[in-house]
mmCIF file of C-alpha atoms and ligand atoms in Angstrom:
data_model
loop_
_atom_site.group_PDB
_atom_site.id
_atom_site.type_symbol
_atom_site.label_atom_id
_atom_site.label_comp_id
_atom_site.label_asym_id
_atom_site.label_seq_id
_atom_site.Cartn_x
_atom_site.Cartn_y
_atom_site.Cartn_z
ATOM 1 C CA MET A 1 -10.944 -22.093 -1.237
ATOM 2 C CA SER A 2 -11.684 -19.229 -2.011
ATOM 3 C CA SER A 3 -13.635 -16.601 -0.533
ATOM 4 C CA SER A 4 -12.634 -13.109 -1.022
ATOM 5 C CA LYS A 5 -15.975 -12.550 -2.258
ATOM 6 C CA ILE A 6 -17.210 -13.027 0.976
ATOM 7 C CA SER A 7 -16.287 -9.828 3.682
ATOM 8 C CA HIS A 8 -18.579 -9.654 6.393
ATOM 9 C CA ILE A 9 -19.362 -12.823 8.464
ATOM 10 C CA SER A 10 -21.388 -12.758 11.095
ATOM 11 C CA ILE A 11 -21.624 -15.797 13.959
ATOM 12 C CA ILE A 12 -24.330 -16.362 16.486
ATOM 13 C CA MET A 13 -22.669 -18.949 19.214
ATOM 14 C CA ASP A 14 -25.416 -21.077 20.596
ATOM 15 C CA GLY A 15 -25.151 -24.390 22.337
ATOM 16 C CA ASN A 16 -21.958 -24.261 24.559
ATOM 17 C CA GLY A 17 -24.405 -25.701 27.697
ATOM 18 C CA ARG A 18 -25.535 -28.369 25.685
ATOM 19 C CA TRP A 19 -22.218 -29.110 24.275
ATOM 20 C CA ALA A 20 -21.408 -29.237 28.278
ATOM 21 C CA LYS A 21 -24.446 -31.592 29.323
ATOM 22 C CA LYS A 22 -23.370 -33.314 26.491
ATOM 23 C CA THR A 23 -20.434 -34.318 27.813
ATOM 24 C CA GLY A 24 -21.214 -34.377 31.697
ATOM 25 C CA MET A 25 -19.871 -31.554 32.855
ATOM 26 C CA PRO A 26 -21.452 -27.826 34.474
ATOM 27 C CA ARG A 27 -22.204 -25.627 31.360
ATOM 28 C CA ALA A 28 -19.347 -22.760 32.572
ATOM 29 C CA PHE A 29 -16.714 -25.638 31.035
ATOM 30 C CA GLY A 30 -18.904 -25.043 27.908
ATOM 31 C CA HIS A 31 -18.014 -21.638 27.376
ATOM 32 C CA ARG A 32 -14.658 -21.971 28.531
ATOM 33 C CA GLU A 33 -14.415 -24.394 25.167
ATOM 34 C CA GLY A 34 -16.404 -21.793 23.400
ATOM 35 C CA ILE A 35 -13.240 -19.863 23.691
ATOM 36 C CA LYS A 36 -11.217 -22.183 21.976
ATOM 37 C CA SER A 37 -13.835 -21.889 19.183
ATOM 38 C CA ILE A 38 -13.229 -18.380 18.874
ATOM 39 C CA ASN A 39 -9.109 -18.510 18.924
ATOM 40 C CA LYS A 40 -9.550 -21.162 15.789
ATOM 41 C CA ILE A 41 -12.284 -18.628 13.571
ATOM 42 C CA VAL A 42 -10.601 -15.801 14.524
ATOM 43 C CA SER A 43 -7.454 -17.597 12.633
ATOM 44 C CA ALA A 44 -9.603 -19.091 10.416
ATOM 45 C CA CYS A 45 -11.413 -15.591 8.723
ATOM 46 C CA SER A 46 -7.470 -14.456 8.864
ATOM 47 C CA VAL A 47 -6.450 -17.001 6.193
ATOM 48 C CA ARG A 48 -9.424 -16.343 4.416
ATOM 49 C CA GLN A 49 -8.733 -13.160 4.196
ATOM 50 C CA ILE A 50 -12.370 -12.230 5.658
ATOM 51 C CA GLU A 51 -12.449 -8.003 6.379
ATOM 52 C CA GLU A 52 -14.845 -8.381 9.511
ATOM 53 C CA LEU A 53 -15.982 -10.859 11.103
ATOM 54 C CA THR A 54 -18.599 -9.998 14.085
ATOM 55 C CA LEU A 55 -19.680 -12.763 17.215
ATOM 56 C CA PHE A 56 -22.372 -12.366 19.167
ATOM 57 C CA ALA A 57 -21.533 -12.997 23.091
ATOM 58 C CA PHE A 58 -23.873 -11.574 25.472
ATOM 59 C CA SER A 59 -27.690 -10.438 24.306
ATOM 60 C CA SER A 60 -29.359 -7.804 26.408
ATOM 61 C CA GLU A 61 -31.692 -10.427 27.514
ATOM 62 C CA ASN A 62 -28.751 -12.716 28.392
ATOM 63 C CA TRP A 63 -28.761 -11.284 31.774
ATOM 64 C CA LYS A 64 -32.343 -13.087 32.905
ATOM 65 C CA ARG A 65 -30.079 -15.665 32.804
ATOM 66 C CA PRO A 66 -29.132 -17.661 36.429
ATOM 67 C CA ASN A 67 -27.170 -14.834 38.544
ATOM 68 C CA HIS A 68 -24.617 -17.180 38.870
ATOM 69 C CA GLU A 69 -24.100 -17.510 34.612
ATOM 70 C CA VAL A 70 -24.049 -14.018 33.970
ATOM 71 C CA LYS A 71 -21.419 -13.197 36.664
ATOM 72 C CA PHE A 72 -19.050 -16.435 35.212
ATOM 73 C CA LEU A 73 -19.940 -15.248 31.943
ATOM 74 C CA LEU A 74 -18.654 -11.570 32.740
ATOM 75 C CA SER A 75 -15.498 -12.747 34.475
ATOM 76 C CA LEU A 76 -14.309 -14.935 31.249
ATOM 77 C CA PHE A 77 -15.149 -12.012 29.241
ATOM 78 C CA GLU A 78 -12.186 -10.045 31.208
ATOM 79 C CA GLU A 79 -10.810 -13.026 31.420
ATOM 80 C CA SER A 80 -10.095 -13.758 27.758
ATOM 81 C CA ILE A 81 -9.763 -10.646 26.402
ATOM 82 C CA GLN A 82 -6.720 -9.829 29.204
ATOM 83 C CA LYS A 83 -4.964 -13.020 27.794
ATOM 84 C CA TYR A 84 -4.956 -12.834 23.507
ATOM 85 C CA VAL A 85 -5.604 -8.951 23.404
ATOM 86 C CA ASP A 86 -1.559 -9.528 22.613
ATOM 87 C CA ASP A 87 -2.131 -12.131 20.108
ATOM 88 C CA LEU A 88 -5.333 -10.471 18.215
ATOM 89 C CA HIS A 89 -2.656 -7.407 17.771
ATOM 90 C CA ASN A 90 0.443 -9.784 16.810
ATOM 91 C CA ASN A 91 -1.895 -10.412 14.246
ATOM 92 C CA ASN A 92 -3.325 -7.667 13.200
ATOM 93 C CA VAL A 93 -6.393 -7.411 14.456
ATOM 94 C CA LYS A 94 -8.918 -4.616 14.690
ATOM 95 C CA VAL A 95 -10.491 -5.316 18.063
ATOM 96 C CA ASN A 96 -13.934 -3.264 18.857
ATOM 97 C CA PHE A 97 -17.132 -3.536 21.197
ATOM 98 C CA ILE A 98 -20.922 -3.514 20.180
ATOM 99 C CA GLY A 99 -23.712 -3.291 22.745
ATOM 100 C CA ASP A 100 -24.713 -0.847 26.245
ATOM 101 C CA MET A 101 -21.665 -1.299 27.826
ATOM 102 C CA SER A 102 -23.628 1.100 31.267
ATOM 103 C CA LYS A 103 -24.520 -1.924 32.666
ATOM 104 C CA PHE A 104 -20.610 -3.520 32.855
ATOM 105 C CA ASN A 105 -18.132 -2.866 36.066
ATOM 106 C CA ASN A 106 -14.861 -0.870 35.785
ATOM 107 C CA ARG A 107 -13.029 -3.521 35.029
ATOM 108 C CA LEU A 108 -14.761 -5.185 32.623
ATOM 109 C CA LEU A 109 -14.918 -1.744 30.900
ATOM 110 C CA LYS A 110 -10.725 -1.162 30.934
ATOM 111 C CA ASN A 111 -10.226 -4.264 29.527
ATOM 112 C CA ILE A 112 -12.660 -3.614 26.702
ATOM 113 C CA ASN A 113 -11.265 0.137 26.235
ATOM 114 C CA ASP A 114 -7.567 -0.805 26.341
ATOM 115 C CA ALA A 115 -8.618 -4.010 23.492
ATOM 116 C CA GLU A 116 -9.805 -1.615 21.491
ATOM 117 C CA LYS A 117 -6.497 1.658 22.020
ATOM 118 C CA LEU A 118 -4.455 -1.264 21.509
ATOM 119 C CA THR A 119 -5.845 -2.152 18.443
ATOM 120 C CA LYS A 120 -7.334 0.496 16.577
ATOM 121 C CA ASP A 121 -4.877 1.061 13.899
ATOM 122 C CA ASN A 122 -4.562 -2.669 12.942
ATOM 123 C CA THR A 123 -5.772 -3.604 9.032
ATOM 124 C CA ASN A 124 -6.357 -7.469 8.671
ATOM 125 C CA LEU A 125 -9.217 -8.643 10.426
ATOM 126 C CA LYS A 126 -11.913 -6.467 11.677
ATOM 127 C CA LEU A 127 -13.075 -8.350 14.815
ATOM 128 C CA ASN A 128 -16.310 -6.888 16.690
ATOM 129 C CA PHE A 129 -17.742 -8.623 19.741
ATOM 130 C CA ALA A 130 -21.594 -8.069 20.714
ATOM 131 C CA ILE A 131 -22.200 -8.129 24.608
ATOM 132 C CA ASN A 132 -24.966 -6.798 25.785
ATOM 133 C CA TYR A 133 -27.002 -6.450 22.756
ATOM 134 C CA GLY A 134 -29.557 -5.826 21.191
ATOM 135 C CA GLY A 135 -31.077 -5.220 17.452
ATOM 136 C CA LYS A 136 -33.984 -2.812 18.782
ATOM 137 C CA TRP A 137 -31.534 -1.678 21.128
ATOM 138 C CA ASP A 138 -29.034 -0.637 18.141
ATOM 139 C CA ILE A 139 -31.788 0.854 16.325
ATOM 140 C CA ILE A 140 -32.926 2.645 19.732
ATOM 141 C CA ASN A 141 -29.183 4.082 20.551
ATOM 142 C CA SER A 142 -29.420 4.915 16.585
ATOM 143 C CA PHE A 143 -32.453 7.417 16.660
ATOM 144 C CA ASN A 144 -31.617 9.509 20.056
ATOM 145 C CA LYS A 145 -27.707 9.651 19.460
ATOM 146 C CA MET A 146 -29.589 11.075 15.724
ATOM 147 C CA LEU A 147 -31.663 13.219 18.122
ATOM 148 C CA LYS A 148 -29.229 14.499 20.267
ATOM 149 C CA SER A 149 -26.473 14.944 17.807
ATOM 150 C CA ASN A 150 -29.635 17.412 15.991
ATOM 151 C CA HIS A 151 -28.849 15.777 12.919
ATOM 152 C CA GLU A 152 -30.245 17.889 9.361
ATOM 153 C CA SER A 153 -32.085 14.654 9.066
ATOM 154 C CA ILE A 154 -33.831 15.539 12.177
ATOM 155 C CA GLN A 155 -34.162 19.446 11.584
ATOM 156 C CA GLU A 156 -35.664 18.696 8.404
ATOM 157 C CA LYS A 157 -38.037 16.225 9.907
ATOM 158 C CA ASN A 158 -37.292 13.823 7.175
ATOM 159 C CA VAL A 159 -35.289 10.621 8.384
ATOM 160 C CA LYS A 160 -33.477 8.267 5.591
ATOM 161 C CA GLU A 161 -32.020 4.987 5.980
ATOM 162 C CA LYS A 162 -28.342 6.176 5.271
ATOM 163 C CA ASP A 163 -28.924 8.770 8.598
ATOM 164 C CA ILE A 164 -30.276 5.037 10.698
ATOM 165 C CA GLU A 165 -26.900 3.416 8.996
ATOM 166 C CA GLU A 166 -24.419 6.143 9.736
ATOM 167 C CA PHE A 167 -25.820 5.836 14.207
ATOM 168 C CA LEU A 168 -26.235 2.282 14.225
ATOM 169 C CA ALA A 169 -23.456 -0.397 15.699
ATOM 170 C CA LEU A 170 -20.683 -1.179 12.855
ATOM 171 C CA ASN A 171 -21.778 2.194 10.941
ATOM 172 C CA GLY A 172 -23.218 0.608 8.072
ATOM 173 C CA SER A 173 -21.532 -2.489 7.850
ATOM 174 C CA SER A 174 -23.584 -5.535 7.106
ATOM 175 C CA PRO A 175 -22.522 -8.790 6.728
ATOM 176 C CA ASP A 176 -22.415 -10.863 3.816
ATOM 177 C CA LEU A 177 -23.394 -14.694 5.611
ATOM 178 C CA LEU A 178 -24.847 -15.163 9.062
ATOM 179 C CA ILE A 179 -23.679 -18.296 11.048
ATOM 180 C CA ARG A 180 -26.446 -19.682 13.643
ATOM 181 C CA THR A 181 -24.424 -22.799 15.270
ATOM 182 C CA ALA A 182 -27.026 -25.767 17.527
ATOM 183 C CA GLY A 183 -30.081 -25.986 15.455
ATOM 184 C CA HIS A 184 -32.283 -23.136 16.338
ATOM 185 C CA TYR A 185 -33.768 -21.059 13.531
ATOM 186 C CA ARG A 186 -34.139 -17.869 14.683
ATOM 187 C CA LEU A 187 -32.225 -13.937 14.958
ATOM 188 C CA SER A 188 -32.467 -13.734 17.985
ATOM 189 C CA ASN A 189 -32.617 -10.046 17.894
ATOM 190 C CA PHE A 190 -29.116 -9.975 16.693
ATOM 191 C CA MET A 191 -28.477 -7.089 14.150
ATOM 192 C CA LEU A 192 -32.161 -7.152 12.531
ATOM 193 C CA TRP A 193 -31.414 -3.672 10.427
ATOM 194 C CA GLN A 194 -27.914 -5.444 9.301
ATOM 195 C CA HIS A 195 -29.160 -8.640 8.375
ATOM 196 C CA ALA A 196 -32.157 -7.245 6.051
ATOM 197 C CA TYR A 197 -30.551 -8.675 2.892
ATOM 198 C CA SER A 198 -27.616 -11.170 4.634
ATOM 199 C CA GLU A 199 -27.348 -15.138 3.520
ATOM 200 C CA ILE A 200 -28.182 -17.434 6.461
ATOM 201 C CA TYR A 201 -26.876 -20.521 7.009
ATOM 202 C CA PHE A 202 -28.234 -23.017 10.626
ATOM 203 C CA THR A 203 -26.113 -25.635 11.767
ATOM 204 C CA ASP A 204 -26.845 -28.047 13.831
ATOM 205 C CA CYS A 205 -23.364 -28.266 14.866
ATOM 206 C CA LEU A 206 -22.769 -27.469 18.381
ATOM 207 C CA TRP A 207 -20.604 -23.904 19.188
ATOM 208 C CA PRO A 208 -17.675 -25.376 20.780
ATOM 209 C CA ASP A 209 -17.291 -27.911 17.795
ATOM 210 C CA PHE A 210 -17.263 -25.458 15.380
ATOM 211 C CA ASP A 211 -13.836 -25.217 13.490
ATOM 212 C CA GLU A 212 -12.518 -24.497 10.519
ATOM 213 C CA GLN A 213 -14.400 -27.543 8.340
ATOM 214 C CA GLU A 214 -17.223 -26.617 9.665
ATOM 215 C CA LEU A 215 -16.700 -23.089 8.931
ATOM 216 C CA ASP A 216 -15.578 -23.830 5.077
ATOM 217 C CA LEU A 217 -19.062 -26.201 4.652
ATOM 218 C CA ALA A 218 -21.023 -22.269 6.111
ATOM 219 C CA ILE A 219 -18.679 -20.216 3.155
ATOM 220 C CA LYS A 220 -19.299 -23.062 0.874
ATOM 221 C CA TYR A 221 -23.025 -22.672 1.345
ATOM 222 C CA TYR A 222 -22.638 -18.499 0.779
ATOM 223 C CA LEU A 223 -20.363 -19.235 -2.867
ATOM 224 C CA LYS A 224 -23.544 -21.620 -3.831
ATOM 225 C CA THR A 225 -26.423 -18.857 -3.056
ATOM 226 C CA THR A 226 -27.661 -16.148 -5.739
ATOM 227 C CA ARG A 227 -27.833 -12.978 -3.866
ATOM 228 C CA LYS A 228 -30.305 -10.392 -6.371
ATOM 229 C CA PHE A 229 -31.541 -8.028 -2.851
ATOM 230 C CA GLY A 230 -35.058 -7.813 -4.108
ATOM 231 C CA SER A 231 -34.427 -7.382 -8.004
ATOM 232 C CA LEU A 232 -33.807 -10.551 -10.887
ATOM 233 C CA VAL A 233 -30.119 -10.344 -11.255
ATOM 234 C CA ASP A 234 -27.200 -11.950 -9.104
ATOM 235 C CA ILE A 235 -25.092 -9.500 -7.858
ATOM 236 C CA ASN A 236 -22.059 -11.452 -7.464
ATOM 237 C CA PRO A 237 -22.574 -14.737 -10.370
ATOM 238 C CA SER A 238 -18.921 -14.731 -10.465
ATOM 239 C CA VAL A 239 -18.509 -15.938 -6.908
ATOM 240 C CA LYS A 240 -20.425 -19.797 -7.779
ATOM 241 C CA GLU A 241 -17.581 -19.788 -10.672
ATOM 242 C CA ASP A 242 -15.100 -19.529 -7.479
ATOM 243 C CA ALA A 243 -16.588 -22.409 -5.577
HETATM 244 C C1 FPP B 301 -24.288 -19.530 24.176
HETATM 245 O O1 FPP B 301 -24.293 -21.131 24.342
HETATM 246 C C2 FPP B 301 -23.591 -18.583 23.986
HETATM 247 C C3 FPP B 301 -23.568 -17.614 25.018
HETATM 248 C C4 FPP B 301 -24.923 -17.093 25.646
HETATM 249 C C5 FPP B 301 -21.854 -16.773 25.976
HETATM 250 C C6 FPP B 301 -20.795 -17.622 24.435
HETATM 251 C C7 FPP B 301 -19.872 -16.584 24.911
HETATM 252 C C8 FPP B 301 -18.511 -16.380 24.234
HETATM 253 C C9 FPP B 301 -17.891 -18.337 24.301
HETATM 254 C C10 FPP B 301 -16.978 -15.743 24.877
HETATM 255 C C11 FPP B 301 -17.111 -14.645 24.173
HETATM 256 C C12 FPP B 301 -15.667 -13.665 24.303
HETATM 257 C C13 FPP B 301 -15.779 -12.615 24.699
HETATM 258 C C14 FPP B 301 -14.194 -12.664 25.121
HETATM 259 C C15 FPP B 301 -17.065 -11.373 24.725
HETATM 260 P P1 FPP B 301 -26.130 -21.531 25.607
HETATM 261 O O2 FPP B 301 -25.414 -20.619 26.415
HETATM 262 O O3 FPP B 301 -26.601 -20.485 24.894
HETATM 263 O O4 FPP B 301 -25.709 -22.876 24.863
HETATM 264 P P2 FPP B 301 -27.619 -23.879 25.011
HETATM 265 O O5 FPP B 301 -28.443 -23.028 24.107
HETATM 266 O O6 FPP B 301 -26.852 -25.217 24.971
HETATM 267 O O7 FPP B 301 -27.508 -23.710 26.336
#
């Protein structure tokens, strides 16, 4: 399938817990299975020449989960980064983490920094993991960074859209297509600014069942949409001819 017109896909990977429950296993088993889906989708995006993939792995609200689940998730991040970073690097994937890193332990922070450092010059897929991330935090953080840097827009008391974007996570990049798995129809505080004009695809498929075929269904949906960004003109009519 041609999907060269999509540059950036974001995903709310939901349904690990329900997937585990369905199979009579503990929730942790669903999260482990979710890592396999990440691997499949990262490879599929590379093959489909998607430039950027942003995955919502841990929200600023996920700390409210039972302590043992939070602990498990954090150790799974640590273990998975270590386990897959070389593969990602060999596949020319650039890894990047967004979110408030101040709450993480030094081991996890080291893994994150090492992965970002090792893959920083890679030019294939850019893979962003949002961890301890919230869309409201991102916007507040952008303002605070702007204030601290004494940016000219602050001196002139005239903050513009591009100034906020300069300090947001992903530096102004915004997803063309947001996918949310597992049947809920909400944004859950995920990149509120960056998704202002994204197409949104909801599927009942649980994240551990999400594979290349499911990704192609989402891409097919996207290719049929008309993107007008508030105008009357489809900015990309040629896309539908490819679909
Ligand atoms: C949502 O399912 C999933 C999560 C909160 C965690 C997703 C994280 C991963 C798959 C690992 C990410 C890996 C790295 C390296 C950062 P849920 O538990 O909310 O499922 P439910 O809605 O069925 O309960």
